[in-house]
Coordinates of C-alpha atoms and ligand atoms in Angstrom, one line a residue:
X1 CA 2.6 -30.1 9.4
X2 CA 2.5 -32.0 6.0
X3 CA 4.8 -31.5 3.9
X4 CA 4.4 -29.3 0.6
X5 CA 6.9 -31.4 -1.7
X6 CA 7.2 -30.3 -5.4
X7 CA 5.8 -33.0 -7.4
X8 CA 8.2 -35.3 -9.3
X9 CA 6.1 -34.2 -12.7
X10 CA 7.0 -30.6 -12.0
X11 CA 10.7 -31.5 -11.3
X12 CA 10.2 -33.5 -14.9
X13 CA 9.2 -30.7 -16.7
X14 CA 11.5 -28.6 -15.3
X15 CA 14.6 -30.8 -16.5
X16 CA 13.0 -30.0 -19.9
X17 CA 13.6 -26.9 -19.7
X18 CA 17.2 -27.0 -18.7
X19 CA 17.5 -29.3 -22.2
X20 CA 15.5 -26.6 -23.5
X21 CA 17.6 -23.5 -22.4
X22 CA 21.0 -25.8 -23.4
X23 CA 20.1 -25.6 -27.0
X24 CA 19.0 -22.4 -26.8
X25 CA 22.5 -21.3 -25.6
X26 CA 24.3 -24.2 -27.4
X27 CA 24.3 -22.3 -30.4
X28 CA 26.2 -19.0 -28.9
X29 CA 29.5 -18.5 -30.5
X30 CA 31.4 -19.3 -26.9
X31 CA 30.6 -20.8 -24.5
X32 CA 28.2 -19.0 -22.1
X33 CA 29.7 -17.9 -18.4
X34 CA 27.8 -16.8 -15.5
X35 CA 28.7 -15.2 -12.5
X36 CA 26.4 -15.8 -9.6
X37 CA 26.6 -14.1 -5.6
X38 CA 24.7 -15.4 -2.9
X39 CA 24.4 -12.9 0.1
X40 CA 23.4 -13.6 3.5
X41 CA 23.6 -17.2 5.6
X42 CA 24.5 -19.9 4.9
X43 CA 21.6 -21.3 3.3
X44 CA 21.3 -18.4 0.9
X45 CA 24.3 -19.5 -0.1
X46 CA 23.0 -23.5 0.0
X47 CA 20.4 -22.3 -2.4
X48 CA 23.5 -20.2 -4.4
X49 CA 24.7 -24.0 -4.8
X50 CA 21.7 -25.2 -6.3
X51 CA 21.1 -22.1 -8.8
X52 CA 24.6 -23.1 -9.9
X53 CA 23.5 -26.7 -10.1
X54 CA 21.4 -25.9 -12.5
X55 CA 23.0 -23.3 -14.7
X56 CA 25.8 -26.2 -15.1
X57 CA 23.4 -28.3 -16.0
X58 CA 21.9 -25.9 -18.9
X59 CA 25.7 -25.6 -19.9
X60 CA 26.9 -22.6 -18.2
X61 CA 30.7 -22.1 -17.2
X62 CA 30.9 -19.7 -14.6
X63 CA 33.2 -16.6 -14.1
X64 CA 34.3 -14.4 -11.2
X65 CA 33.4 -11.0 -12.4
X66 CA 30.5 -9.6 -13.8
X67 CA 32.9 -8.2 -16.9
X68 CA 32.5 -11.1 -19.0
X69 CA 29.7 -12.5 -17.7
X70 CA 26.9 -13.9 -19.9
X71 CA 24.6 -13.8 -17.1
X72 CA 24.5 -12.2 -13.7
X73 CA 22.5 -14.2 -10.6
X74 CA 22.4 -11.9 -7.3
X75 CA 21.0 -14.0 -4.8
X76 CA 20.0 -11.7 -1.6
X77 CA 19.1 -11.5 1.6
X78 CA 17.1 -9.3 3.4
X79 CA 17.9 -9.7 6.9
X80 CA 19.3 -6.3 7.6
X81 CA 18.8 -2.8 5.4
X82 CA 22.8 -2.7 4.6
X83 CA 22.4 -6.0 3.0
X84 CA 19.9 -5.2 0.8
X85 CA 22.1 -1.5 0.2
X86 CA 24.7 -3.8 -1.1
X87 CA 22.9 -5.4 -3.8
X88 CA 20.7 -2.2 -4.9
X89 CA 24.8 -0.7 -5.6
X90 CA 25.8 -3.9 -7.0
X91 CA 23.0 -4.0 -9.0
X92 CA 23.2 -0.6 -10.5
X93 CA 26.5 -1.2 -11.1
X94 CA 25.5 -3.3 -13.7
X95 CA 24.3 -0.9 -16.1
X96 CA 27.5 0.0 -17.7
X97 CA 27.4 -3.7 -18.8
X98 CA 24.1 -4.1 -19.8
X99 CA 24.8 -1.2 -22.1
X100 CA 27.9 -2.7 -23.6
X101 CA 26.6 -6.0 -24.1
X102 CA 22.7 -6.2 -24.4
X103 CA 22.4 -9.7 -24.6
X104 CA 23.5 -10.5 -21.2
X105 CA 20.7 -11.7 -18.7
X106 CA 20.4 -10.2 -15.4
X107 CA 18.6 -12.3 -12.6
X108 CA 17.8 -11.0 -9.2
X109 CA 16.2 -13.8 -6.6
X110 CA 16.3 -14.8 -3.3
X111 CA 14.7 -13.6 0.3
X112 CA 15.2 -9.5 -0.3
X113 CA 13.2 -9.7 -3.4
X114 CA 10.4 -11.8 -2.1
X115 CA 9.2 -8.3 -0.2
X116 CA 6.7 -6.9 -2.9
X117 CA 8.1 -3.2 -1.9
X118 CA 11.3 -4.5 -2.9
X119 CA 10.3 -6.2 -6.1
X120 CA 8.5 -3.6 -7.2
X121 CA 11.5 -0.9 -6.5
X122 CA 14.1 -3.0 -8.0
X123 CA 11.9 -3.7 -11.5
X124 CA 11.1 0.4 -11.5
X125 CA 14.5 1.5 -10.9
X126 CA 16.6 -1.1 -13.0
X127 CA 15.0 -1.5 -15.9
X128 CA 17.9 -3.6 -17.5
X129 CA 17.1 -6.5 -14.8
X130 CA 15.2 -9.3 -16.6
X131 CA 14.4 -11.5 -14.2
X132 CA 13.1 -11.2 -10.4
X133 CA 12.2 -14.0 -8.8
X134 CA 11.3 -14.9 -5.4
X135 CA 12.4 -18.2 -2.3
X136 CA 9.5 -20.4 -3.5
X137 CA 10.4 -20.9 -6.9
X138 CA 14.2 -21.6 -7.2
X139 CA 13.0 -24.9 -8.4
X140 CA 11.7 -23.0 -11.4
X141 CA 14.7 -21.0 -12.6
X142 CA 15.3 -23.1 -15.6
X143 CA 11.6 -22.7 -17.0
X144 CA 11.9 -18.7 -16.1
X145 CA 15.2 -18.0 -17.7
X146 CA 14.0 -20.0 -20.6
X147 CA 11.2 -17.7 -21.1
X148 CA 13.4 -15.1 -21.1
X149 CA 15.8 -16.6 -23.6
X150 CA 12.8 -17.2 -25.4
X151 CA 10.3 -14.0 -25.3
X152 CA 13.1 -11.6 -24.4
X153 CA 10.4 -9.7 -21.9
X154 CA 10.9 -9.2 -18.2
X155 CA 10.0 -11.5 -16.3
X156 CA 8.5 -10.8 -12.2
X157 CA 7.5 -14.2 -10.4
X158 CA 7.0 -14.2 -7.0
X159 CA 4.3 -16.1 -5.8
X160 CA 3.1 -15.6 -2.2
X161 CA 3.7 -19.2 -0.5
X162 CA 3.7 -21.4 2.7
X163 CA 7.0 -22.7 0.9
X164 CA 7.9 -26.0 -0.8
X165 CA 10.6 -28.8 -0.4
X166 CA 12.3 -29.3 -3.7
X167 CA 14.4 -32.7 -3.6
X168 CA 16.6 -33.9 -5.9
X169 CA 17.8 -30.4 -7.6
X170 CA 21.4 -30.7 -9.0
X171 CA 23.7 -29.2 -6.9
X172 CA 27.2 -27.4 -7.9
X173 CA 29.3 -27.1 -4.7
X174 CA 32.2 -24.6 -3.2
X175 CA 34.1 -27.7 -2.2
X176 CA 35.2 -30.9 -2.5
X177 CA 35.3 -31.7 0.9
X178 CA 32.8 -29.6 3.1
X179 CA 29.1 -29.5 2.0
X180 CA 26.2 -28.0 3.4
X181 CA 22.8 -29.8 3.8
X182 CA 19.7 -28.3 4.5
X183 CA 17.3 -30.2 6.8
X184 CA 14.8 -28.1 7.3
X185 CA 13.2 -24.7 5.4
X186 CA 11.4 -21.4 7.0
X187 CA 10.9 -20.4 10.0
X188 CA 7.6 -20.3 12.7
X189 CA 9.3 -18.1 15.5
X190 CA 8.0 -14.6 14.7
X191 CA 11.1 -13.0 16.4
X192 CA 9.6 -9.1 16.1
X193 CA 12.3 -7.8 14.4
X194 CA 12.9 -10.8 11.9
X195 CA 12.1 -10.7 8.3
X196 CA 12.9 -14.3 7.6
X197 CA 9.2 -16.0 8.3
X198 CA 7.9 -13.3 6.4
X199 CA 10.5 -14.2 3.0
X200 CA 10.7 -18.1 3.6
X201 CA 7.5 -19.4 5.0
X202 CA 6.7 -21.6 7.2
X203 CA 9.0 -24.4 8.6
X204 CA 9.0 -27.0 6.8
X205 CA 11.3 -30.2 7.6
X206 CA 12.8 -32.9 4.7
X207 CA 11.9 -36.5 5.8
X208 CA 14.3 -38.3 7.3
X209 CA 15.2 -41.1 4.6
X210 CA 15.9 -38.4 2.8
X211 CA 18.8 -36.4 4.8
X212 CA 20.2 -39.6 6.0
X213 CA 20.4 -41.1 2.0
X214 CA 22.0 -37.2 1.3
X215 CA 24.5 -37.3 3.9
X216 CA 25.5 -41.2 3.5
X217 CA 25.8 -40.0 -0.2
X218 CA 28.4 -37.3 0.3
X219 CA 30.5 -39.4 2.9
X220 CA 30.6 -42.4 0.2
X221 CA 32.0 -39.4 -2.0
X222 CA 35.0 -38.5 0.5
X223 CA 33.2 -35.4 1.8
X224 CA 34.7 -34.9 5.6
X225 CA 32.3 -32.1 6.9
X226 CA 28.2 -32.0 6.6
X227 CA 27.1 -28.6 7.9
X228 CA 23.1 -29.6 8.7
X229 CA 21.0 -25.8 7.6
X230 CA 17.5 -24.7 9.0
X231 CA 16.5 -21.6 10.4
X232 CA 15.9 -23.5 13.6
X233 CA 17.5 -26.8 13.2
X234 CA 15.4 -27.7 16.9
X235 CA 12.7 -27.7 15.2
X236 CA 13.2 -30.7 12.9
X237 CA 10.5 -32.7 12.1
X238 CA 8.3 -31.7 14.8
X239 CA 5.2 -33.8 14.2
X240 CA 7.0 -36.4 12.8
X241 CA 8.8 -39.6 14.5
X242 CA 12.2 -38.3 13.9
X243 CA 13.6 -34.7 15.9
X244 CA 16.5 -32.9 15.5
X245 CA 18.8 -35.2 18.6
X246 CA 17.4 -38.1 16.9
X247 CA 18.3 -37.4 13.8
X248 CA 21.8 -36.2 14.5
X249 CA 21.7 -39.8 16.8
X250 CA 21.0 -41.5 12.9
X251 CA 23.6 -39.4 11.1
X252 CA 25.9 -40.3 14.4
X253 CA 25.7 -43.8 13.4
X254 CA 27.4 -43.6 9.9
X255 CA 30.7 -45.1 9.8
X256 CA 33.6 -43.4 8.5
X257 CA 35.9 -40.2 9.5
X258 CA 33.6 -36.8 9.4
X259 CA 32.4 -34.1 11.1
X260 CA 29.2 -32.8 11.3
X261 CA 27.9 -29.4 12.6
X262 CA 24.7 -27.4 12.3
X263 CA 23.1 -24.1 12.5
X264 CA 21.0 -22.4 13.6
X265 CA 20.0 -23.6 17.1
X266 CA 17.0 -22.0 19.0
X267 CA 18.0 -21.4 22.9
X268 CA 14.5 -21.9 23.0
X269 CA 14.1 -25.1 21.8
X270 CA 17.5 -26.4 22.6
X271 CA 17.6 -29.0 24.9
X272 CA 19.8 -30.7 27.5
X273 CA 18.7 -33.8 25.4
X274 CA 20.7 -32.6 22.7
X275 CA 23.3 -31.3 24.5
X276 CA 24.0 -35.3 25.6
X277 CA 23.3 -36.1 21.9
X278 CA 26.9 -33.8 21.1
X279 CA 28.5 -34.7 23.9
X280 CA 27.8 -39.0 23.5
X281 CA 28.6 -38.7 19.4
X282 CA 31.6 -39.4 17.6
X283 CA 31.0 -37.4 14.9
X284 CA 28.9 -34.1 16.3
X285 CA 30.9 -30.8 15.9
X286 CA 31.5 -29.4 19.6
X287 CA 30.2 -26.0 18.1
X288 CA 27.3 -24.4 20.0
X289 CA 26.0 -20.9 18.0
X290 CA 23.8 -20.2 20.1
X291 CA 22.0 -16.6 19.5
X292 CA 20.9 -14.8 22.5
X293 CA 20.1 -11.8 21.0
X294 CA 19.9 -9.2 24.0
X295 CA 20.7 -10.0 28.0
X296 CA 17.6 -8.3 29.2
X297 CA 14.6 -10.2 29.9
X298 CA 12.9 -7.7 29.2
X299 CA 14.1 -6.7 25.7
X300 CA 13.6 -10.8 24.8
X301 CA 10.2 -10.2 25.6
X302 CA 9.7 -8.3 23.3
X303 CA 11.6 -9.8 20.7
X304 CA 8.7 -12.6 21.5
X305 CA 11.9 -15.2 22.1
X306 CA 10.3 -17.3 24.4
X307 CA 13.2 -17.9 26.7
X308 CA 15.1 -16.0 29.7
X309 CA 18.6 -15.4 30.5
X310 CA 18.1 -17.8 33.4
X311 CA 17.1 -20.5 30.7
X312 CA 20.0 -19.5 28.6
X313 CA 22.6 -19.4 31.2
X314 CA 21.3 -23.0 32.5
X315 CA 21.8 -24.4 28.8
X316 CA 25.2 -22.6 28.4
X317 CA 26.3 -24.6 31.8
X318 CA 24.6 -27.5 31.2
X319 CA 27.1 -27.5 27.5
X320 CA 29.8 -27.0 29.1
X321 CA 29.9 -29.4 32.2
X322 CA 28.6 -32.0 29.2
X323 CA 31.6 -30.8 26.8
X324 CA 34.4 -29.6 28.3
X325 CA 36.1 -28.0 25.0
X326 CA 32.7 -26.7 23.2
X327 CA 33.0 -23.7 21.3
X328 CA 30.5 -21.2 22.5
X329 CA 29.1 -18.8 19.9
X330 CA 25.8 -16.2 19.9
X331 CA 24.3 -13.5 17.9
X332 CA 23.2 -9.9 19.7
X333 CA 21.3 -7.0 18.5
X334 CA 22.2 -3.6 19.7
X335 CA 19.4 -1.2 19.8
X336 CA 16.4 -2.7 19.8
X337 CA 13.3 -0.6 19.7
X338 CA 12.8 0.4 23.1
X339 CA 15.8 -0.5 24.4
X340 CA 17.5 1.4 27.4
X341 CA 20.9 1.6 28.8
X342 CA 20.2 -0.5 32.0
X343 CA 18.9 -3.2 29.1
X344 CA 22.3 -2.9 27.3
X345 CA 24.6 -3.2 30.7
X346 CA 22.7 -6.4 31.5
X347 CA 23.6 -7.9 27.3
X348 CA 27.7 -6.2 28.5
X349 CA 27.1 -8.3 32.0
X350 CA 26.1 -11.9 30.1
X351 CA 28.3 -11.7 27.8
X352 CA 31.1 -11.0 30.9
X353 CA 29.2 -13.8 32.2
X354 CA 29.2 -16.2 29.8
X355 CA 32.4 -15.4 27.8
X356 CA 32.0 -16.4 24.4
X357 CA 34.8 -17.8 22.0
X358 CA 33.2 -15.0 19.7
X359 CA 30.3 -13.0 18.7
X360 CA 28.5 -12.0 15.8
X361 CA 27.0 -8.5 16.8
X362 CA 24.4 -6.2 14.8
X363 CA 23.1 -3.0 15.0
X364 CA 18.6 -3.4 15.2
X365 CA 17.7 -2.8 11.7
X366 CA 14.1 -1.7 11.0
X367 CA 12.6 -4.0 8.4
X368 CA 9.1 -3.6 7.3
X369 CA 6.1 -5.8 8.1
X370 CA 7.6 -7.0 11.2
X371 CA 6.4 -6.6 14.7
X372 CA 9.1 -4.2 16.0
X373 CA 8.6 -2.3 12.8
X374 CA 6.1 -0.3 14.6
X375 CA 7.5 -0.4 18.0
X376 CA 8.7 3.1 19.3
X377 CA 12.3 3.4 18.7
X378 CA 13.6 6.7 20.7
X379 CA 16.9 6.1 21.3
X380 CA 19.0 8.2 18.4
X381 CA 21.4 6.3 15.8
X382 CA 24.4 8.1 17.4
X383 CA 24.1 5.9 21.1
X384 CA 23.4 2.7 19.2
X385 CA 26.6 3.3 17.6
X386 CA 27.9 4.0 20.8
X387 CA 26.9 0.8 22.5
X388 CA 27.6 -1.2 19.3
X389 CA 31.2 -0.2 19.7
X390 CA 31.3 -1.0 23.2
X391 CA 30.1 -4.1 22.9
X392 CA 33.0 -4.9 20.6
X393 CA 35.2 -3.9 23.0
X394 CA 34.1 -6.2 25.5
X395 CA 33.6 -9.1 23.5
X396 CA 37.1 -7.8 21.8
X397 CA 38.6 -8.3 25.4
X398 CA 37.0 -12.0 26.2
X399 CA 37.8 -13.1 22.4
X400 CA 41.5 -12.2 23.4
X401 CA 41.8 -14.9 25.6
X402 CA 39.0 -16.9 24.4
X403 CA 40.9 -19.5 22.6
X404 CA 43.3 -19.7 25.5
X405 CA 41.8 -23.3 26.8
X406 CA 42.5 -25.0 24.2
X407 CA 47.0 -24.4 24.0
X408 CA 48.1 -27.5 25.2
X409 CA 45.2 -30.0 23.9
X410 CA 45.7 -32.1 20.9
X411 CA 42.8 -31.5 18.5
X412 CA 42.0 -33.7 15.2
X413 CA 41.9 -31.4 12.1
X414 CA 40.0 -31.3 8.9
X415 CA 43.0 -29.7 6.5
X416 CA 41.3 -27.1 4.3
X417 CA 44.0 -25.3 2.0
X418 CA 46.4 -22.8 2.7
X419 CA 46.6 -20.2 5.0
X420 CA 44.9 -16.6 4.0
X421 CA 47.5 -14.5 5.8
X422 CA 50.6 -17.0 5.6
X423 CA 50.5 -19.2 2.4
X424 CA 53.6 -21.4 4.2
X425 CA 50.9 -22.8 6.7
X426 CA 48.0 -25.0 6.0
X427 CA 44.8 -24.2 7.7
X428 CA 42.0 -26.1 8.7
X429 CA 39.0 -26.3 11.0
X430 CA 39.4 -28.5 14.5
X431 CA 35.8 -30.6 15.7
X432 CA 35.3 -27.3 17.8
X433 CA 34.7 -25.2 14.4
X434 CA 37.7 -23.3 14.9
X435 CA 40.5 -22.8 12.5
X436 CA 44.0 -23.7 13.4
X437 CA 47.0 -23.0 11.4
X438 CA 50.4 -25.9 11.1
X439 CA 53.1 -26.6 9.1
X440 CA 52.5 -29.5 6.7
X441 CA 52.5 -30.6 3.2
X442 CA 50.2 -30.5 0.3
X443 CA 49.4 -34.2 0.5
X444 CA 47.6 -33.4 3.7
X445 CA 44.4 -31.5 1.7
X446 CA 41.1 -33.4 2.7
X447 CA 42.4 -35.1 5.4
X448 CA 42.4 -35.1 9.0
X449 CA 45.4 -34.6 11.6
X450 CA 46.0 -34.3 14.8
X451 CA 47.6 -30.9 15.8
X452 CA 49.0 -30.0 18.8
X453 CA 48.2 -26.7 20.1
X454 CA 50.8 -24.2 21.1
X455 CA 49.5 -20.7 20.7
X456 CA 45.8 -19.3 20.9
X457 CA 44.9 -16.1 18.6
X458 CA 41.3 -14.3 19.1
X459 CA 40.4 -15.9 15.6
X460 CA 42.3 -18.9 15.3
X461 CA 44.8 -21.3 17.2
X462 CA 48.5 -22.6 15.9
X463 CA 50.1 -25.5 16.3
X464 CA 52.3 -28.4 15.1
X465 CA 51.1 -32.1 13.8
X466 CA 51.6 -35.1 15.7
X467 CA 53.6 -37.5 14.0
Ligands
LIG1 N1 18.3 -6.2 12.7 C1 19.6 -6.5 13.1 N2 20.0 -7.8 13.2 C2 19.1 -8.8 12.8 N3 19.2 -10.1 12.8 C3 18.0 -10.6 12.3 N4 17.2 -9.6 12.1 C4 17.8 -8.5 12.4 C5 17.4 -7.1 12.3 N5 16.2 -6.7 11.9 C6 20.4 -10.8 13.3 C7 20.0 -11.8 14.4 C8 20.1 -13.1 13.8 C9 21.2 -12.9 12.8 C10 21.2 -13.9 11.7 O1 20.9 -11.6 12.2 O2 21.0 -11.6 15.5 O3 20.4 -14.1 14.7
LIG2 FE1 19.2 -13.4 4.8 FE2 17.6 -14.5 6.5 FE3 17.3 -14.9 3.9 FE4 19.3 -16.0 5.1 S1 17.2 -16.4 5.4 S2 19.4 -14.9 3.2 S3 19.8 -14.4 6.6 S4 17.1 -13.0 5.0

């Protein structure tokens, strides 16, 4: 599929406008701070980096409350209803500010505003916001919040899209050490209960040169993790000369001490062929996320996933004779529309099977205009909520011991900061993805060590450095 890039003009004019919007706020008696949110994966909260990009750029300082704020940036996701509950209360919240200090601009953007129900509910019921804007125009920010700066109206701008590739965007990241870099944008799957294709177009992959320039960029710049982002990083550059093993082969190839992981992966699309890539690299994080979804053939019919449990359960075998120490992690919706008991016991059975290290599990949440939307859904909220909380329990039970294989290895580890629940450990993440926690010093920030392991928790290991 070609490509839709934004033009380099376009790009131009819109670094005008971030000149244009720095005078404009040049001449405020402080200097301006904003306070921007990004909700959802981790490519909302990619994007989140760029929006901040920018607003540095214009001349922004940023804040971590609303209170002071000069400007407030939700950027949402619309993936499940309580996400999008979350920012209609946030939002709202808001008034009480707006009130106290009218000049403050409020911005709403991102995937749960690209729904035109949503827009419109959102512009009705919040009449303070000033500015909604939608995923294919986050290049544009700088031109729209000049126009607010500059008309003081409210401003609506979502134009319906295939979607766009925007290079070059500044970028303001979380850390100094870890970035994220998105490879590929939207999503062709159709899963029937997904909202995604429907707020982020069609896939859409960056070329090549360009990922490989990004990446050898951030590792010249000390960075020590690249976290690779696409909806369904398998579907790289289908079309093109360069897929998703081969690229990770060209990234592999890069000299230096890094890690790089990526998410997420299709079971349908992921093949054994990139299973050898991870398993032949130096670099490749031995992470697997792996959604499944639901253990009933039946029920992934349905959710129009295009694989079976025997497929899956051949891929998670064929990972783990390749990779003895990969970290095996999944996605499953409870409560699909339609779904029966004897469809649940067979999700409880493969994940008994398969015994993941953990599992991000979610209750079906009807979103409008998908498939599933209008699919009978009979059984009440009351057994989802049932089921839900079994299903912790098991994986509860398997994430107990999960960890368990790895006491007694030695794993090399990326030293993040100090630990959240004891401040007198560092923490950091091994190649595996998972966080282990050792006694060090602060001169160890940044860099890698090897640990060895002595105790396995469900959500993290412990251990003690190698000298
Ligand atoms: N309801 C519940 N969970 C969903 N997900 C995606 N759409 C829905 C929905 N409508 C889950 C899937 C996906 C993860 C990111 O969110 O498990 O893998
Ligand atoms: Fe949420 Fe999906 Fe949008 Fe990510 S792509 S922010 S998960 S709706």
């Amino acid at each position: 599929m070609p490509i839709t890039k934004v033009s380099e003009e376009e790009l131009k004019d819109q670094r005008l406008f971030i000149r244009r919007v720095c005078a404009v706020i040049h001449v405020f008696d402080h200097k301006p701070l904003a306070y921007t949110h990004s909700y959802g994966c981790q490519q909302n909260v990619s994007d989140g980096e760029k929006l901040d990009g920018m607003l540095a750029d214009m001349g922004f300082g940023f804040t971590d409350t609303p209170d002071n704020a000069d400007l407030v940036l939700y950027n949402t996701c619309a993936v499940r209803e309580n996400a999008e509950n979350r920012v209609f209360g946030n939002v709202g919240a808001l008034k009480h500010l707006k009130e106290k200090n009218p000049d403050m601009v409020i911005a709403v953007c991102g995937c749960m505003v690209q729904q035109e129900h949503i827009a419109e509910r959102m512009h009705k019921r919040f009449p303070y916001v000033d500015l909604i804007f939608g995923t294919h125009v986050l290049h544009k920010f700088p031109e729209l919040l000049y126009s607010i700066y500059e008309k003081r109206k409210r401003v609506v701008c979502i134009p319906e899209s295939d979607g766009v590739v925007a290079e070059g965007l500044p970028v303001r990241r979380e850390s100094s050490f870890r970035a994220s870099v998105p490879i590929m944008y939207g999503c062709n799957n159709f899963c029937t209960y997904c909202v995604v294709p429907k707020v982020r177009g069609r896939e859409r992959s960056r070329e090549p040169e360009s990922v490989i320039s990004e990446v050898r960029g951030l590792i010249e710049k000390g960075y020590k993790e690249i976290l690779l982002l696409g909806q369904n990083v398998n579907s790289y550059g289908k079309g093109g000369d360069v897929d998703f093993p081969e690229l990770l082969r060209k990234l592999d190839a890069i000299d230096g001490e890094f890690v790089i992981s990526f998410m997420t992966s299709h079971p349908r699309d992921c093949s054994h062929e990139l299973i050898d890539v991870i398993a032949d690299s130096r670099h490749i994080s031995h992470h697997l996320h792996l959604p499944v979804q639901s253990g009933s053939d039946r029920i992934l019919k349905l959710m129009n996933r295009h694989y079976d449990t025997k497929r899956y359960l051949d891929l998670v075998q064929y990972a783990r004779s390749r990779i003895a120490d990969i970290q095996l992690t999944t996605d499953i919706i409870v409560g699909f529309p339609g779904e029966q008991r004897d469809d649940f016991d067979k999700t409880l059975e493969l994940m008994k099977a398969v015994k993941y290290d953990s599992a991000f599990t979610f209750i079906y949440s009807r979103r409008e205009g998908t498939k599933a939307a209008e699919m009978d859904d009979p059984v009440p909220d009351e057994e989802k909520g049932k089921w839900f909380r079994e299903l912790l329990d098991v994986q509860g039970a398997i994430g107990e011991k999960a960890y368990e294989k790895y006491v007694g290895m030695t794993l090399r580890v990326l030293c993040e900061g100090r630990g959240r629940t004891d401040g007198k450990l560092l923490t950091g993440k091994s190649r595996q993805n998972i966080i282990v926690d050792f006694v060090g010093d602060d001169g160890l920030l940044g860099s890698f060590v090897d640990v060895k392991i002595t105790k396995s928790l469900p959500w993290a290991l412990v251990g003690e450095v190698v000298k």
